[in-house]
Amino acid sequence: MFNKLFKSSKATFEAFNVFYLAFLLGGAFYALNAFHTYMDAYEKVILFGSVGFFSWLGWKWNHFKKSMILVFVISLLSIYLYQGDLANNEQIFLLKYLIASQSAIMWMNVFFVLALLLYWLGLLTKNNLTDNIASTFTFIAVMFGFIGLLVRWYESYLMGLDIGHIPISNLYEVFVLFCLITSLLYLFYEERFNTKKLGAFVLIVINAAVGFILWYTFDRHADGVQPLVPALQSYWMKIHVPANFIGYGSFALAAMVSVAYLFSGKKILSSYLPKLVVLDDLIYKSIAIGFIFFTIATILGAIWAAEAWGGYWTWDPKETWALIVWLNYAAWLHYRIVKGLRGTILAWWALIGLVITTFAFLGVNMFLSGLHSYGEL
Amino acid sequence: MSFAVSMLVFLGIASIMGTVLKQNEPYESYIIKLGQFWFVYFENIGLYDVYHSIWFLIILLFLVLSTTLCIIKSTPAILKDFSVFKDSLEEKSLLSFTHHFVIKNKKDVSTSKVLQYLKQSKYKIKDKLKENGDFLIVAKKGDYQPIGYILTHIGVVIICIGGLLDGNLIFKAQELLGYKKIETLDIPASKVPEVSRLNVSNTSFRANMTLAEGSSDKVAYVREKDGYLVQELPFKITLKDFRIYHYSTGMPKSFESDIVISDPDLPQDITKTISVNHPFTYKGIAIYQSDFQDGGTKLNIKLQHLFNSNSTRNIDGRIFDKVKLDKDQITYEFNDFRKFNILNLKKGEKEKPRNVGPSVTYKVRNSSGQAREYLSYQYAMPIEGRSFFISGMRETPQEEFKYLKIPADAKGSIDEFMLFKDALQNKILIESVAKKMANQSASGADKNSNVQESFETSVNKLMTLFAQGGFSNIAQNIDKNIPASEKEKAVQTYLKIIDIASSEIYKAKLNVADKDLNETRILFIQDALNAYSDLFFYGVPYYFDLISYEQKEASGLQLTKSPGQFWVYLGSLSLVLGIFSMIYLHERKLWLLIKAKGGVIVALSSNRQNIDFENDFKKLIQEIKKIIQ
Ligand code: HEM
């Protein structure tokens, strides 16, 4: 989309980075100034920690930086249009049809579906232009998703000062988060490895999540903002949940690349797809990223549990399944690193890993009961 | 499969077992679920508390042991490799590297440029002029990566040890040796014998205590298998106040307890407020807000007799107490009081749950000891546009409640129903209504006194039957007395007569004129007739009308002492650092030999063979060639 837009000299690149950092810092200081009475020390650390994280990501990845600026500007526009009155999301055209949170998330869904179709078209026709459009659509979907979440954050405060909270606290919200993180991880690798052919596979799992969001919205009407139960009212949620979803997203990405690997290994589509060694390397890298974030998330979860339930590890089903997921990927990494094993077995294993992860993420909520209080179906 | 992998997989499978069967339930529920035969068998292999069973501990110990051995085995070599630069390699061994390249016959190589390039690429460098005049540069980077291996596995070991510290190993051993025993009887803490007490010096525990507002205690309870142990505390805790805050939607927003800690070691008591996510730690014991229950709320109840309004009476009760009604040979046992009940009254629709006010759960036990459980709400609640007093009844805890729905009158009270129900049971009123109806039906064409009389008798009989047993009594009567072919018609006629008769009774009793019998009142009569019929299945002859209450709450606290927590966190830190360095640092060793006779040999090695390494090698060839040529 913006590919050619900003690719100029190193100096402008530097200047742009500085601008981006200043932009984020400005936002953070504004938030600090306006809301510091509502934040505890940890939340201030998290605020500036996220400035650090987002500028680091932006510094590494130019497209991300540009999209983030757009996302923030559009979200601010949406907030401005609200004028502090929730009823405006029915009254103001732009909000109602484009950038109120639920509309933005619907647009995200639309663009993900289109991206999936285009990626397959591009794969089967070997048409690079189609690939590029698909990739751009994915980026647009991500931007709509982020706008949706940010605006939702604001909307939740319009519903009541004590109701407002970060939108990662129920299944609807975390499914959006999952879509965003998985696509971002994919888009990052797409650029690094210069291959747009894997989108056809990765977008499948993202569209599965989109399907869930649609079902959850239209059949269960569960897309509304709910106040937080006491156990969830903690700054830990703000880091535990995103870290977990970077883990889930990476594992999902690894599994979908594994599908491509298995197809390619069977000589299906193999002339269309990147070389096996590249796929293999991508599976490893993605699991490695997922593993470290998942480890951190699980540890943060334990620290949080120690604070909320009085024990860092209570063998609650959700915790136990997190451990099982962790053990599974630890075993995978041993195989890969210690034995130097490559190829089909590990690809199958990464795919099974996604099944285990999905069970830990959804199945536990559906079939097992425990302390984890959010995400009942 | 390698040993490490099989152990990880084995631990994973063992962990799954504990999530399939719900852990640490009361033993009765396992007996119900599994049956007596399997119950014993499953208990023996510890399936009700998998994660504290002997075999699970053994798996963990095995894991710790083998990982420790692995660390001990590899650490010396890793540390040695970390501290030295291998500068003794000869030309021949460099040439045997899989990744090496040679630039032939090149003389006067600028070593400073090469060194500068390597420094820029973040290599640590050592150089050495050999005796034969050759110049050898040894360089490495990412050498913390193998250290990561040590950190990771030490982390795992420390976490496991921390976890074991917080487990109940000591108690397990004491129990095995017969020093300690689990108490299974429901007796006051002070009566629990020494074998089931854990004293103040116990290093790790997870215990619970429930304090009613205004009360205090010095002991907590540790749940174990089908019983408990009494944990003595080094201080006394008093609950001053317990509060629940609600969102405007009625959902609970926070639970808070004001507690006072009294300790002889302290000059002054400590007063603290704890809430979910905000525990308080004193003397290594963390005190958490975990749950809440009733602490003995006082109730004032009007027991409205359903069949004899003279027997209606008021009683005073208290949650956890009993009241015996000698006359009826029944006992009321009050179990729980809830001030707020958030219910979703319109199922399936996009309707917000709402607060329907206080409720009481209680049991009514008869003289032979059998009890039914009841749930009564204080206020009427709106259902399908009308308003009802709801009371649930069930015979066993496994069943769902069956609900009695008594319609509320225009003022939102139950009084009108009570009057109406009295009227339905009033023989004189029934007779006069029957007479009136008979008169009306005959006032038209012919006056046949026989027909009129028999009509009057049947109305009388029908309403008496209804008064004595509701619709089901009438159904029984029809089944008994009327041939099958005419049943349908009889039902129709009877229902119509009951309808008219009850409207008449209603009007007479409540002084309502004909023109005032509107839609609302007709619906009320219908609902009241249905409710009246259900009274005969309610199981107790009283309607439970909660007049007032004086709430007293109790807070559920959890107390934990966990010396292993520090180690678990330390181990986690080590684990994260270790995994990070193992995955993100790329270990590279590089040798660059500049021969006195001319020519350069470069060799690159890594402990991982992958694309990144190949790419690094390709880049290295390019760059070195550029510099040297
Ligand atoms: C519960 C967690 C873990 C356990 C019980 C464990 C256990 C072991 C054991 C027993 C070995 C040596 C025996 C063998 O080679 O078969 C080993 C080696 C190894 N482990 Fe782990 N490990 C754990 C976690 C991890 C993690 C999270 C990673 C990396 C991400 C890792 C990476 C390695 C590596 C690279 C080796 C090979 C070292 C060598 O070549 O000597 N381990 N592990």
PDB file of N, CA, C and O in Angstrom, chain B residues 243 255-259 271-275 278-280:
ATOM      1  N   ARG B 243     -17.988  -5.813  52.570  1.00  0.00           N
ATOM      2  CA  ARG B 243     -18.825  -5.034  51.659  1.00  0.00           C
ATOM      3  C   ARG B 243     -18.771  -5.594  50.244  1.00  0.00           C
ATOM      4  O   ARG B 243     -17.726  -6.070  49.805  1.00  0.00           O
ATOM      5  N   PHE B 255     -15.315  -6.951  46.123  1.00  0.00           N
ATOM      6  CA  PHE B 255     -15.551  -7.530  47.438  1.00  0.00           C
ATOM      7  C   PHE B 255     -14.455  -7.024  48.360  1.00  0.00           C
ATOM      8  O   PHE B 255     -13.286  -7.142  48.036  1.00  0.00           O
ATOM      9  N   GLU B 256     -14.836  -6.469  49.509  1.00  0.00           N
ATOM     10  CA  GLU B 256     -13.831  -5.915  50.404  1.00  0.00           C
ATOM     11  C   GLU B 256     -14.085  -6.336  51.842  1.00  0.00           C
ATOM     12  O   GLU B 256     -15.224  -6.371  52.289  1.00  0.00           O
ATOM     13  N   SER B 257     -12.999  -6.605  52.526  1.00  0.00           N
ATOM     14  CA  SER B 257     -13.106  -6.934  53.944  1.00  0.00           C
ATOM     15  C   SER B 257     -12.219  -6.010  54.746  1.00  0.00           C
ATOM     16  O   SER B 257     -11.049  -5.830  54.403  1.00  0.00           O
ATOM     17  N   ASP B 258     -12.764  -5.437  55.810  1.00  0.00           N
ATOM     18  CA  ASP B 258     -11.924  -4.711  56.768  1.00  0.00           C
ATOM     19  C   ASP B 258     -11.516  -5.697  57.853  1.00  0.00           C
ATOM     20  O   ASP B 258     -12.367  -6.197  58.586  1.00  0.00           O
ATOM     21  N   ILE B 259     -10.219  -5.973  57.920  1.00  0.00           N
ATOM     22  CA  ILE B 259      -9.785  -6.935  58.924  1.00  0.00           C
ATOM     23  C   ILE B 259      -8.860  -6.278  59.936  1.00  0.00           C
ATOM     24  O   ILE B 259      -8.198  -5.280  59.639  1.00  0.00           O
ATOM     25  N   THR B 271      -4.978  -2.585  61.231  1.00  0.00           N
ATOM     26  CA  THR B 271      -6.255  -2.589  60.529  1.00  0.00           C
ATOM     27  C   THR B 271      -5.987  -2.461  59.038  1.00  0.00           C
ATOM     28  O   THR B 271      -5.229  -1.599  58.619  1.00  0.00           O
ATOM     29  N   LYS B 272      -6.586  -3.328  58.252  1.00  0.00           N
ATOM     30  CA  LYS B 272      -6.331  -3.323  56.803  1.00  0.00           C
ATOM     31  C   LYS B 272      -7.610  -3.631  56.056  1.00  0.00           C
ATOM     32  O   LYS B 272      -8.469  -4.354  56.565  1.00  0.00           O
ATOM     33  N   THR B 273      -7.699  -3.115  54.841  1.00  0.00           N
ATOM     34  CA  THR B 273      -8.790  -3.509  53.970  1.00  0.00           C
ATOM     35  C   THR B 273      -8.210  -4.365  52.859  1.00  0.00           C
ATOM     36  O   THR B 273      -7.268  -3.949  52.187  1.00  0.00           O
ATOM     37  N   ILE B 274      -8.734  -5.558  52.693  1.00  0.00           N
ATOM     38  CA  ILE B 274      -8.265  -6.390  51.588  1.00  0.00           C
ATOM     39  C   ILE B 274      -9.392  -6.573  50.589  1.00  0.00           C
ATOM     40  O   ILE B 274     -10.573  -6.478  50.934  1.00  0.00           O
ATOM     41  N   SER B 275      -9.004  -6.788  49.342  1.00  0.00           N
ATOM     42  CA  SER B 275     -10.011  -7.061  48.321  1.00  0.00           C
ATOM     43  C   SER B 275      -9.379  -7.958  47.276  1.00  0.00           C
ATOM     44  O   SER B 275      -8.179  -8.217  47.328  1.00  0.00           O
ATOM     45  N   HIS B 278      -5.945  -7.561  45.859  1.00  0.00           N
ATOM     46  CA  HIS B 278      -5.169  -6.759  46.801  1.00  0.00           C
ATOM     47  C   HIS B 278      -5.068  -7.444  48.162  1.00  0.00           C
ATOM     48  O   HIS B 278      -5.755  -7.063  49.108  1.00  0.00           O
ATOM     49  N   PRO B 279      -4.232  -8.487  48.243  1.00  0.00           N
ATOM     50  CA  PRO B 279      -4.072  -9.199  49.505  1.00  0.00           C
ATOM     51  C   PRO B 279      -3.184  -8.416  50.478  1.00  0.00           C
ATOM     52  O   PRO B 279      -2.627  -7.378  50.120  1.00  0.00           O
ATOM     53  N   PHE B 280      -3.083  -8.917  51.698  1.00  0.00           N
ATOM     54  CA  PHE B 280      -2.208  -8.301  52.676  1.00  0.00           C
ATOM     55  C   PHE B 280      -1.344  -9.405  53.287  1.00  0.00           C
ATOM     56  O   PHE B 280      -1.838 -10.485  53.608  1.00  0.00           O
TER      57      PHE B 280
END
